[in-house]
Amino acid sequence: MSFVVLLFSLSFHESAHAWTAFRQGDSTARSQGRISLNPLVHIDVIGTVVLPLLMIFTGVSLIGWAKPTPVDPRYFKDLRRGQIVVSGAGPLSNLLLALLFTAGLFVAVRALPGPLQGNPVVIFLGLGVEINVLLAIFNLVPLPPLDGSHIVEWALPEGIGHRYVAAIAPYGGFILLALVMSGALFKVLGPVEGAVLGLLYSLVR
């Protein structure tokens, strides 16, 4: 069930990047059919299949990534704004999904008969909240190739962001993988995730 939620959430995330890029003037992703919730057009074998399944079987916090959405910033109406908005669209879409799953949970706990513990609908909606909050926070980490690094690159003044990304880009993927597999990243993100989940679950009660 968690894998299904992750696939849908990653597809929504990448589709949001593609749609936002199109709105900013770049039709590259749209022409490749990436404005779609079909997981098949977004799948990355390692990030969407191997790593999530490995995490499910090992009990590690579920995370993953999809095939990067192709973007050609030369077509953006405003380069700096386009880079920030398109990069931020993915994490923002996951926060939106988390809110929608929270709304569904709010209705479910009031409408479903009988005990709620173990109810598959409640479990599904709860997974939707938790996975999307984690995806949003994870993708805001300022390490290449995550969205957070692109936001930092274009949001910081006087070329500071560009210099930071240029310096760390060759090692970003290795650093990120090491942080994920060691569990260190989740120890850092855990308190933030817990605070956001606490806020959302308070809306359900």
mmCIF file of N, CA and C in Angstrom, residues 40-164:
data_model
loop_
_atom_site.group_PDB
_atom_site.id
_atom_site.type_symbol
_atom_site.label_atom_id
_atom_site.label_comp_id
_atom_site.label_asym_id
_atom_site.label_seq_id
_atom_site.Cartn_x
_atom_site.Cartn_y
_atom_site.Cartn_z
ATOM 1 N N LEU A 40 4.310 5.307 -15.223
ATOM 2 C CA LEU A 40 5.223 4.738 -16.211
ATOM 3 C C LEU A 40 6.062 5.797 -16.909
ATOM 4 N N VAL A 41 5.543 7.015 -17.040
ATOM 5 C CA VAL A 41 6.310 8.059 -17.737
ATOM 6 C C VAL A 41 7.302 8.747 -16.803
ATOM 7 N N HIS A 42 7.228 8.448 -15.501
ATOM 8 C CA HIS A 42 8.085 9.117 -14.528
ATOM 9 C C HIS A 42 9.073 8.174 -13.840
ATOM 10 N N ILE A 43 8.976 6.883 -14.097
ATOM 11 C CA ILE A 43 9.744 5.903 -13.321
ATOM 12 C C ILE A 43 11.251 6.015 -13.556
ATOM 13 N N ASP A 44 11.984 6.034 -12.455
ATOM 14 C CA ASP A 44 13.437 5.866 -12.441
ATOM 15 C C ASP A 44 13.685 4.529 -11.736
ATOM 16 N N VAL A 45 14.368 3.617 -12.397
ATOM 17 C CA VAL A 45 14.486 2.245 -11.878
ATOM 18 C C VAL A 45 15.021 2.215 -10.447
ATOM 19 N N ILE A 46 16.081 2.975 -10.177
ATOM 20 C CA ILE A 46 16.676 2.970 -8.836
ATOM 21 C C ILE A 46 15.791 3.710 -7.839
ATOM 22 N N GLY A 47 15.451 4.963 -8.160
ATOM 23 C CA GLY A 47 14.748 5.811 -7.192
ATOM 24 C C GLY A 47 13.291 5.483 -7.001
ATOM 25 N N THR A 48 12.638 4.917 -8.039
ATOM 26 C CA THR A 48 11.199 4.662 -7.956
ATOM 27 C C THR A 48 10.869 3.206 -7.648
ATOM 28 N N VAL A 49 11.803 2.306 -7.919
ATOM 29 C CA VAL A 49 11.517 0.883 -7.739
ATOM 30 C C VAL A 49 12.460 0.233 -6.719
ATOM 31 N N VAL A 50 13.760 0.223 -7.025
ATOM 32 C CA VAL A 50 14.709 -0.539 -6.207
ATOM 33 C C VAL A 50 14.809 0.004 -4.778
ATOM 34 N N LEU A 51 15.109 1.304 -4.645
ATOM 35 C CA LEU A 51 15.305 1.872 -3.313
ATOM 36 C C LEU A 51 14.046 1.819 -2.450
ATOM 37 N N PRO A 52 12.858 2.214 -2.970
ATOM 38 C CA PRO A 52 11.649 2.103 -2.137
ATOM 39 C C PRO A 52 11.350 0.679 -1.695
ATOM 40 N N LEU A 53 11.496 -0.297 -2.603
ATOM 41 C CA LEU A 53 11.227 -1.684 -2.217
ATOM 42 C C LEU A 53 12.234 -2.166 -1.176
ATOM 43 N N LEU A 54 13.487 -1.751 -1.334
ATOM 44 C CA LEU A 54 14.516 -2.104 -0.353
ATOM 45 C C LEU A 54 14.163 -1.530 1.016
ATOM 46 N N MET A 55 13.681 -0.301 1.020
ATOM 47 C CA MET A 55 13.321 0.338 2.277
ATOM 48 C C MET A 55 12.096 -0.313 2.916
ATOM 49 N N ILE A 56 11.148 -0.744 2.087
ATOM 50 C CA ILE A 56 9.968 -1.426 2.617
ATOM 51 C C ILE A 56 10.366 -2.723 3.312
ATOM 52 N N PHE A 57 11.256 -3.486 2.670
ATOM 53 C CA PHE A 57 11.648 -4.787 3.233
ATOM 54 C C PHE A 57 12.589 -4.655 4.426
ATOM 55 N N THR A 58 13.302 -3.531 4.521
ATOM 56 C CA THR A 58 14.228 -3.344 5.640
ATOM 57 C C THR A 58 13.624 -2.515 6.771
ATOM 58 N N GLY A 59 12.448 -1.928 6.515
ATOM 59 C CA GLY A 59 11.781 -1.145 7.542
ATOM 60 C C GLY A 59 12.296 0.269 7.694
ATOM 61 N N VAL A 60 13.134 0.714 6.749
ATOM 62 C CA VAL A 60 13.646 2.086 6.786
ATOM 63 C C VAL A 60 12.569 3.034 6.282
ATOM 64 N N SER A 61 12.595 4.296 6.705
ATOM 65 C CA SER A 61 11.623 5.286 6.257
ATOM 66 C C SER A 61 11.553 5.301 4.733
ATOM 67 N N LEU A 62 10.329 5.320 4.209
ATOM 68 C CA LEU A 62 10.113 5.207 2.772
ATOM 69 C C LEU A 62 10.386 6.533 2.066
ATOM 70 N N ILE A 63 11.278 6.470 1.090
ATOM 71 C CA ILE A 63 11.594 7.656 0.292
ATOM 72 C C ILE A 63 12.025 7.183 -1.095
ATOM 73 N N GLY A 64 12.041 8.088 -2.039
ATOM 74 C CA GLY A 64 12.461 7.728 -3.381
ATOM 75 C C GLY A 64 12.396 8.941 -4.287
ATOM 76 N N TRP A 65 12.672 8.707 -5.553
ATOM 77 C CA TRP A 65 12.603 9.798 -6.511
ATOM 78 C C TRP A 65 12.202 9.237 -7.866
ATOM 79 N N ALA A 66 11.751 10.119 -8.741
ATOM 80 C CA ALA A 66 11.358 9.716 -10.084
ATOM 81 C C ALA A 66 12.363 10.255 -11.094
ATOM 82 N N LYS A 67 12.139 9.927 -12.361
ATOM 83 C CA LYS A 67 12.986 10.426 -13.441
ATOM 84 C C LYS A 67 12.863 11.941 -13.496
ATOM 85 N N PRO A 68 13.972 12.674 -13.492
ATOM 86 C CA PRO A 68 13.898 14.137 -13.493
ATOM 87 C C PRO A 68 13.085 14.666 -14.674
ATOM 88 N N THR A 69 12.291 15.683 -14.409
ATOM 89 C CA THR A 69 11.503 16.318 -15.460
ATOM 90 C C THR A 69 12.415 17.176 -16.336
ATOM 91 N N PRO A 70 12.401 16.976 -17.653
ATOM 92 C CA PRO A 70 13.253 17.786 -18.527
ATOM 93 C C PRO A 70 12.777 19.232 -18.579
ATOM 94 N N VAL A 71 13.684 20.142 -18.345
ATOM 95 C CA VAL A 71 13.352 21.571 -18.343
ATOM 96 C C VAL A 71 14.406 22.318 -19.153
ATOM 97 N N ASP A 72 13.954 23.212 -20.014
ATOM 98 C CA ASP A 72 14.867 24.067 -20.774
ATOM 99 C C ASP A 72 14.606 25.513 -20.365
ATOM 100 N N PRO A 73 15.393 26.034 -19.412
ATOM 101 C CA PRO A 73 15.124 27.375 -18.867
ATOM 102 C C PRO A 73 15.277 28.507 -19.876
ATOM 103 N N ARG A 74 15.835 28.216 -21.049
ATOM 104 C CA ARG A 74 15.962 29.266 -22.071
ATOM 105 C C ARG A 74 14.591 29.798 -22.489
ATOM 106 N N TYR A 75 13.563 28.978 -22.292
ATOM 107 C CA TYR A 75 12.226 29.386 -22.704
ATOM 108 C C TYR A 75 11.444 30.093 -21.598
ATOM 109 N N PHE A 76 12.013 30.163 -20.396
ATOM 110 C CA PHE A 76 11.299 30.816 -19.298
ATOM 111 C C PHE A 76 11.108 32.301 -19.594
ATOM 112 N N LYS A 77 9.949 32.808 -19.220
ATOM 113 C CA LYS A 77 9.677 34.230 -19.402
ATOM 114 C C LYS A 77 10.601 35.066 -18.528
ATOM 115 N N ASP A 78 10.894 34.566 -17.333
ATOM 116 C CA ASP A 78 11.818 35.210 -16.398
ATOM 117 C C ASP A 78 12.702 34.099 -15.844
ATOM 118 N N LEU A 79 13.990 34.106 -16.182
ATOM 119 C CA LEU A 79 14.869 32.987 -15.856
ATOM 120 C C LEU A 79 14.918 32.692 -14.362
ATOM 121 N N ARG A 80 15.224 33.708 -13.556
ATOM 122 C CA ARG A 80 15.394 33.483 -12.112
ATOM 123 C C ARG A 80 14.081 33.030 -11.470
ATOM 124 N N ARG A 81 13.016 33.739 -11.772
ATOM 125 C CA ARG A 81 11.709 33.375 -11.211
ATOM 126 C C ARG A 81 11.295 31.987 -11.683
ATOM 127 N N GLY A 82 11.515 31.700 -12.965
ATOM 128 C CA GLY A 82 11.139 30.401 -13.497
ATOM 129 C C GLY A 82 11.866 29.262 -12.815
ATOM 130 N N GLN A 83 13.159 29.429 -12.601
ATOM 131 C CA GLN A 83 13.938 28.380 -11.940
ATOM 132 C C GLN A 83 13.422 28.108 -10.531
ATOM 133 N N ILE A 84 13.144 29.165 -9.792
ATOM 134 C CA ILE A 84 12.680 29.004 -8.411
ATOM 135 C C ILE A 84 11.285 28.397 -8.361
ATOM 136 N N VAL A 85 10.387 28.923 -9.199
ATOM 137 C CA VAL A 85 8.994 28.463 -9.190
ATOM 138 C C VAL A 85 8.889 27.017 -9.653
ATOM 139 N N VAL A 86 9.582 26.666 -10.722
ATOM 140 C CA VAL A 86 9.514 25.294 -11.240
ATOM 141 C C VAL A 86 10.125 24.313 -10.242
ATOM 142 N N SER A 87 11.246 24.676 -9.637
ATOM 143 C CA SER A 87 11.878 23.794 -8.644
ATOM 144 C C SER A 87 11.005 23.627 -7.408
ATOM 145 N N GLY A 88 10.362 24.711 -6.999
ATOM 146 C CA GLY A 88 9.529 24.646 -5.804
ATOM 147 C C GLY A 88 8.193 23.956 -6.019
ATOM 148 N N ALA A 89 7.788 23.803 -7.290
ATOM 149 C CA ALA A 89 6.478 23.217 -7.577
ATOM 150 C C ALA A 89 6.369 21.778 -7.097
ATOM 151 N N GLY A 90 7.469 21.021 -7.174
ATOM 152 C CA GLY A 90 7.433 19.622 -6.749
ATOM 153 C C GLY A 90 7.144 19.464 -5.263
ATOM 154 N N PRO A 91 7.989 20.036 -4.385
ATOM 155 C CA PRO A 91 7.715 19.950 -2.951
ATOM 156 C C PRO A 91 6.363 20.543 -2.571
ATOM 157 N N LEU A 92 5.989 21.653 -3.223
ATOM 158 C CA LEU A 92 4.703 22.276 -2.925
ATOM 159 C C LEU A 92 3.551 21.343 -3.287
ATOM 160 N N SER A 93 3.702 20.603 -4.385
ATOM 161 C CA SER A 93 2.644 19.666 -4.785
ATOM 162 C C SER A 93 2.479 18.558 -3.748
ATOM 163 N N ASN A 94 3.586 18.119 -3.141
ATOM 164 C CA ASN A 94 3.489 17.091 -2.106
ATOM 165 C C ASN A 94 2.832 17.624 -0.837
ATOM 166 N N LEU A 95 3.102 18.884 -0.509
ATOM 167 C CA LEU A 95 2.414 19.489 0.636
ATOM 168 C C LEU A 95 0.921 19.589 0.361
ATOM 169 N N LEU A 96 0.562 19.926 -0.883
ATOM 170 C CA LEU A 96 -0.846 19.989 -1.259
ATOM 171 C C LEU A 96 -1.496 18.612 -1.128
ATOM 172 N N LEU A 97 -0.807 17.577 -1.608
ATOM 173 C CA LEU A 97 -1.336 16.220 -1.466
ATOM 174 C C LEU A 97 -1.492 15.836 0.001
ATOM 175 N N ALA A 98 -0.514 16.217 0.825
ATOM 176 C CA ALA A 98 -0.598 15.919 2.257
ATOM 177 C C ALA A 98 -1.848 16.556 2.863
ATOM 178 N N LEU A 99 -2.150 17.778 2.442
ATOM 179 C CA LEU A 99 -3.359 18.457 2.927
ATOM 180 C C LEU A 99 -4.619 17.742 2.451
ATOM 181 N N LEU A 100 -4.612 17.288 1.196
ATOM 182 C CA LEU A 100 -5.781 16.581 0.662
ATOM 183 C C LEU A 100 -5.986 15.246 1.374
ATOM 184 N N PHE A 101 -4.911 14.526 1.636
ATOM 185 C CA PHE A 101 -5.023 13.273 2.389
ATOM 186 C C PHE A 101 -5.496 13.551 3.827
ATOM 187 N N THR A 102 -5.037 14.672 4.393
ATOM 188 C CA THR A 102 -5.490 15.048 5.738
ATOM 189 C C THR A 102 -6.987 15.323 5.740
ATOM 190 N N ALA A 103 -7.466 16.017 4.710
ATOM 191 C CA ALA A 103 -8.907 16.283 4.596
ATOM 192 C C ALA A 103 -9.682 14.968 4.477
ATOM 193 N N GLY A 104 -9.129 14.030 3.680
ATOM 194 C CA GLY A 104 -9.770 12.724 3.560
ATOM 195 C C GLY A 104 -9.803 11.981 4.883
ATOM 196 N N LEU A 105 -8.726 12.113 5.647
ATOM 197 C CA LEU A 105 -8.647 11.473 6.962
ATOM 198 C C LEU A 105 -9.651 12.100 7.926
ATOM 199 N N PHE A 106 -9.795 13.415 7.827
ATOM 200 C CA PHE A 106 -10.767 14.132 8.675
ATOM 201 C C PHE A 106 -12.172 13.578 8.446
ATOM 202 N N VAL A 107 -12.528 13.379 7.173
ATOM 203 C CA VAL A 107 -13.856 12.842 6.838
ATOM 204 C C VAL A 107 -13.969 11.382 7.261
ATOM 205 N N ALA A 108 -12.910 10.614 7.004
ATOM 206 C CA ALA A 108 -12.953 9.172 7.262
ATOM 207 C C ALA A 108 -13.166 8.849 8.736
ATOM 208 N N VAL A 109 -12.474 9.545 9.618
ATOM 209 C CA VAL A 109 -12.573 9.223 11.052
ATOM 210 C C VAL A 109 -13.963 9.570 11.610
ATOM 211 N N ARG A 110 -14.704 10.375 10.877
ATOM 212 C CA ARG A 110 -16.054 10.745 11.311
ATOM 213 C C ARG A 110 -17.145 9.953 10.599
ATOM 214 N N ALA A 111 -16.814 9.389 9.451
ATOM 215 C CA ALA A 111 -17.829 8.715 8.648
ATOM 216 C C ALA A 111 -17.755 7.195 8.720
ATOM 217 N N LEU A 112 -16.551 6.664 8.967
ATOM 218 C CA LEU A 112 -16.408 5.214 8.950
ATOM 219 C C LEU A 112 -16.967 4.591 10.227
ATOM 220 N N PRO A 113 -17.704 3.496 10.085
ATOM 221 C CA PRO A 113 -18.246 2.824 11.278
ATOM 222 C C PRO A 113 -17.199 1.930 11.935
ATOM 223 N N GLY A 114 -17.440 1.594 13.188
ATOM 224 C CA GLY A 114 -16.591 0.633 13.869
ATOM 225 C C GLY A 114 -15.247 1.196 14.266
ATOM 226 N N PRO A 115 -14.369 0.343 14.803
ATOM 227 C CA PRO A 115 -13.031 0.784 15.225
ATOM 228 C C PRO A 115 -12.195 1.223 14.032
ATOM 229 N N LEU A 116 -11.462 2.310 14.209
ATOM 230 C CA LEU A 116 -10.666 2.855 13.128
ATOM 231 C C LEU A 116 -9.277 2.228 13.047
ATOM 232 N N GLN A 117 -8.786 1.713 14.174
ATOM 233 C CA GLN A 117 -7.456 1.115 14.170
ATOM 234 C C GLN A 117 -7.429 -0.115 13.273
ATOM 235 N N GLY A 118 -6.523 -0.104 12.313
ATOM 236 C CA GLY A 118 -6.423 -1.213 11.375
ATOM 237 C C GLY A 118 -7.329 -1.088 10.168
ATOM 238 N N ASN A 119 -8.145 -0.049 10.130
ATOM 239 C CA ASN A 119 -9.022 0.156 8.978
ATOM 240 C C ASN A 119 -8.176 0.507 7.749
ATOM 241 N N PRO A 120 -8.311 -0.218 6.637
ATOM 242 C CA PRO A 120 -7.445 0.017 5.476
ATOM 243 C C PRO A 120 -7.583 1.421 4.883
ATOM 244 N N VAL A 121 -8.757 2.003 4.959
ATOM 245 C CA VAL A 121 -8.945 3.364 4.432
ATOM 246 C C VAL A 121 -8.157 4.366 5.258
ATOM 247 N N VAL A 122 -8.238 4.220 6.571
ATOM 248 C CA VAL A 122 -7.505 5.109 7.465
ATOM 249 C C VAL A 122 -6.001 4.924 7.289
ATOM 250 N N ILE A 123 -5.570 3.682 7.157
ATOM 251 C CA ILE A 123 -4.144 3.403 6.949
ATOM 252 C C ILE A 123 -3.666 4.039 5.646
ATOM 253 N N PHE A 124 -4.446 3.875 4.572
ATOM 254 C CA PHE A 124 -4.092 4.436 3.267
ATOM 255 C C PHE A 124 -3.978 5.951 3.334
ATOM 256 N N LEU A 125 -4.955 6.607 3.938
ATOM 257 C CA LEU A 125 -4.940 8.064 4.026
ATOM 258 C C LEU A 125 -3.791 8.554 4.912
ATOM 259 N N GLY A 126 -3.533 7.831 6.007
ATOM 260 C CA GLY A 126 -2.421 8.196 6.876
ATOM 261 C C GLY A 126 -1.083 8.082 6.164
ATOM 262 N N LEU A 127 -0.936 7.033 5.357
ATOM 263 C CA LEU A 127 0.288 6.888 4.557
ATOM 264 C C LEU A 127 0.425 8.035 3.567
ATOM 265 N N GLY A 128 -0.705 8.456 2.994
ATOM 266 C CA GLY A 128 -0.680 9.576 2.064
ATOM 267 C C GLY A 128 -0.175 10.850 2.716
ATOM 268 N N VAL A 129 -0.597 11.085 3.937
ATOM 269 C CA VAL A 129 -0.129 12.265 4.672
ATOM 270 C C VAL A 129 1.363 12.153 4.947
ATOM 271 N N GLU A 130 1.776 11.039 5.528
ATOM 272 C CA GLU A 130 3.158 10.892 5.987
ATOM 273 C C GLU A 130 4.170 10.851 4.834
ATOM 274 N N ILE A 131 3.857 10.120 3.779
ATOM 275 C CA ILE A 131 4.791 10.008 2.661
ATOM 276 C C ILE A 131 4.953 11.342 1.955
ATOM 277 N N ASN A 132 3.858 12.073 1.792
ATOM 278 C CA ASN A 132 3.951 13.351 1.091
ATOM 279 C C ASN A 132 4.646 14.430 1.920
ATOM 280 N N VAL A 133 4.468 14.409 3.215
ATOM 281 C CA VAL A 133 5.210 15.345 4.064
ATOM 282 C C VAL A 133 6.702 15.040 3.971
ATOM 283 N N LEU A 134 7.052 13.755 4.038
ATOM 284 C CA LEU A 134 8.462 13.376 3.951
ATOM 285 C C LEU A 134 9.053 13.736 2.579
ATOM 286 N N LEU A 135 8.300 13.497 1.513
ATOM 287 C CA LEU A 135 8.784 13.835 0.173
ATOM 288 C C LEU A 135 9.024 15.336 0.031
ATOM 289 N N ALA A 136 8.103 16.130 0.561
ATOM 290 C CA ALA A 136 8.251 17.585 0.465
ATOM 291 C C ALA A 136 9.502 18.055 1.192
ATOM 292 N N ILE A 137 9.701 17.575 2.416
ATOM 293 C CA ILE A 137 10.849 17.989 3.211
ATOM 294 C C ILE A 137 12.147 17.465 2.601
ATOM 295 N N PHE A 138 12.126 16.202 2.175
ATOM 296 C CA PHE A 138 13.309 15.579 1.573
ATOM 297 C C PHE A 138 13.766 16.345 0.337
ATOM 298 N N ASN A 139 12.820 16.717 -0.509
ATOM 299 C CA ASN A 139 13.183 17.394 -1.752
ATOM 300 C C ASN A 139 13.632 18.835 -1.536
ATOM 301 N N LEU A 140 13.405 19.384 -0.370
ATOM 302 C CA LEU A 140 13.871 20.739 -0.063
ATOM 303 C C LEU A 140 15.285 20.751 0.503
ATOM 304 N N VAL A 141 15.864 19.574 0.728
ATOM 305 C CA VAL A 141 17.259 19.508 1.187
ATOM 306 C C VAL A 141 18.154 20.128 0.100
ATOM 307 N N PRO A 142 19.024 21.066 0.456
ATOM 308 C CA PRO A 142 19.824 21.774 -0.562
ATOM 309 C C PRO A 142 21.045 21.000 -1.053
ATOM 310 N N LEU A 143 20.812 19.787 -1.519
ATOM 311 C CA LEU A 143 21.876 18.964 -2.101
ATOM 312 C C LEU A 143 21.475 18.567 -3.515
ATOM 313 N N PRO A 144 22.341 18.771 -4.499
ATOM 314 C CA PRO A 144 22.041 18.300 -5.854
ATOM 315 C C PRO A 144 21.871 16.786 -5.828
ATOM 316 N N PRO A 145 20.911 16.229 -6.553
ATOM 317 C CA PRO A 145 20.062 16.880 -7.562
ATOM 318 C C PRO A 145 18.683 17.261 -7.049
ATOM 319 N N LEU A 146 18.513 17.397 -5.754
ATOM 320 C CA LEU A 146 17.192 17.679 -5.192
ATOM 321 C C LEU A 146 16.741 19.110 -5.507
ATOM 322 N N ASP A 147 15.427 19.318 -5.434
ATOM 323 C CA ASP A 147 14.850 20.625 -5.761
ATOM 324 C C ASP A 147 15.412 21.741 -4.885
ATOM 325 N N GLY A 148 15.705 21.404 -3.633
ATOM 326 C CA GLY A 148 16.212 22.417 -2.714
ATOM 327 C C GLY A 148 17.489 23.060 -3.199
ATOM 328 N N SER A 149 18.334 22.291 -3.890
ATOM 329 C CA SER A 149 19.589 22.865 -4.381
ATOM 330 C C SER A 149 19.333 23.875 -5.492
ATOM 331 N N HIS A 150 18.334 23.620 -6.337
ATOM 332 C CA HIS A 150 18.002 24.555 -7.418
ATOM 333 C C HIS A 150 17.386 25.839 -6.865
ATOM 334 N N ILE A 151 16.572 25.677 -5.816
ATOM 335 C CA ILE A 151 15.975 26.861 -5.196
ATOM 336 C C ILE A 151 17.053 27.738 -4.573
ATOM 337 N N VAL A 152 17.962 27.106 -3.834
ATOM 338 C CA VAL A 152 19.069 27.834 -3.216
ATOM 339 C C VAL A 152 19.951 28.486 -4.278
ATOM 340 N N GLU A 153 20.212 27.764 -5.356
ATOM 341 C CA GLU A 153 21.084 28.271 -6.409
ATOM 342 C C GLU A 153 20.580 29.590 -6.979
ATOM 343 N N TRP A 154 19.260 29.687 -7.152
ATOM 344 C CA TRP A 154 18.710 30.879 -7.793
ATOM 345 C C TRP A 154 18.148 31.901 -6.814
ATOM 346 N N ALA A 155 17.928 31.494 -5.566
ATOM 347 C CA ALA A 155 17.343 32.420 -4.593
ATOM 348 C C ALA A 155 18.396 33.246 -3.859
ATOM 349 N N LEU A 156 19.597 32.673 -3.668
ATOM 350 C CA LEU A 156 20.639 33.406 -2.951
ATOM 351 C C LEU A 156 21.210 34.516 -3.837
ATOM 352 N N PRO A 157 21.570 35.649 -3.258
ATOM 353 C CA PRO A 157 22.033 36.797 -4.055
ATOM 354 C C PRO A 157 23.503 36.695 -4.457
ATOM 355 N N GLU A 158 23.876 37.517 -5.416
ATOM 356 C CA GLU A 158 25.274 37.751 -5.797
ATOM 357 C C GLU A 158 26.032 36.482 -6.200
ATOM 358 N N GLY A 159 25.334 35.539 -6.800
ATOM 359 C CA GLY A 159 25.994 34.337 -7.302
ATOM 360 C C GLY A 159 26.432 33.351 -6.249
ATOM 361 N N ILE A 160 26.064 33.583 -4.992
ATOM 362 C CA ILE A 160 26.479 32.664 -3.917
ATOM 363 C C ILE A 160 25.914 31.268 -4.179
ATOM 364 N N GLY A 161 24.643 31.228 -4.560
ATOM 365 C CA GLY A 161 24.002 29.942 -4.820
ATOM 366 C C GLY A 161 24.637 29.195 -5.967
ATOM 367 N N HIS A 162 24.979 29.916 -7.032
ATOM 368 C CA HIS A 162 25.614 29.274 -8.186
ATOM 369 C C HIS A 162 26.963 28.675 -7.802
ATOM 370 N N ARG A 163 27.735 29.404 -7.010
ATOM 371 C CA ARG A 163 29.046 28.901 -6.592
ATOM 372 C C ARG A 163 28.908 27.681 -5.683
ATOM 373 N N TYR A 164 27.914 27.727 -4.799
ATOM 374 C CA TYR A 164 27.685 26.593 -3.898
ATOM 375 C C TYR A 164 27.343 25.328 -4.686
#
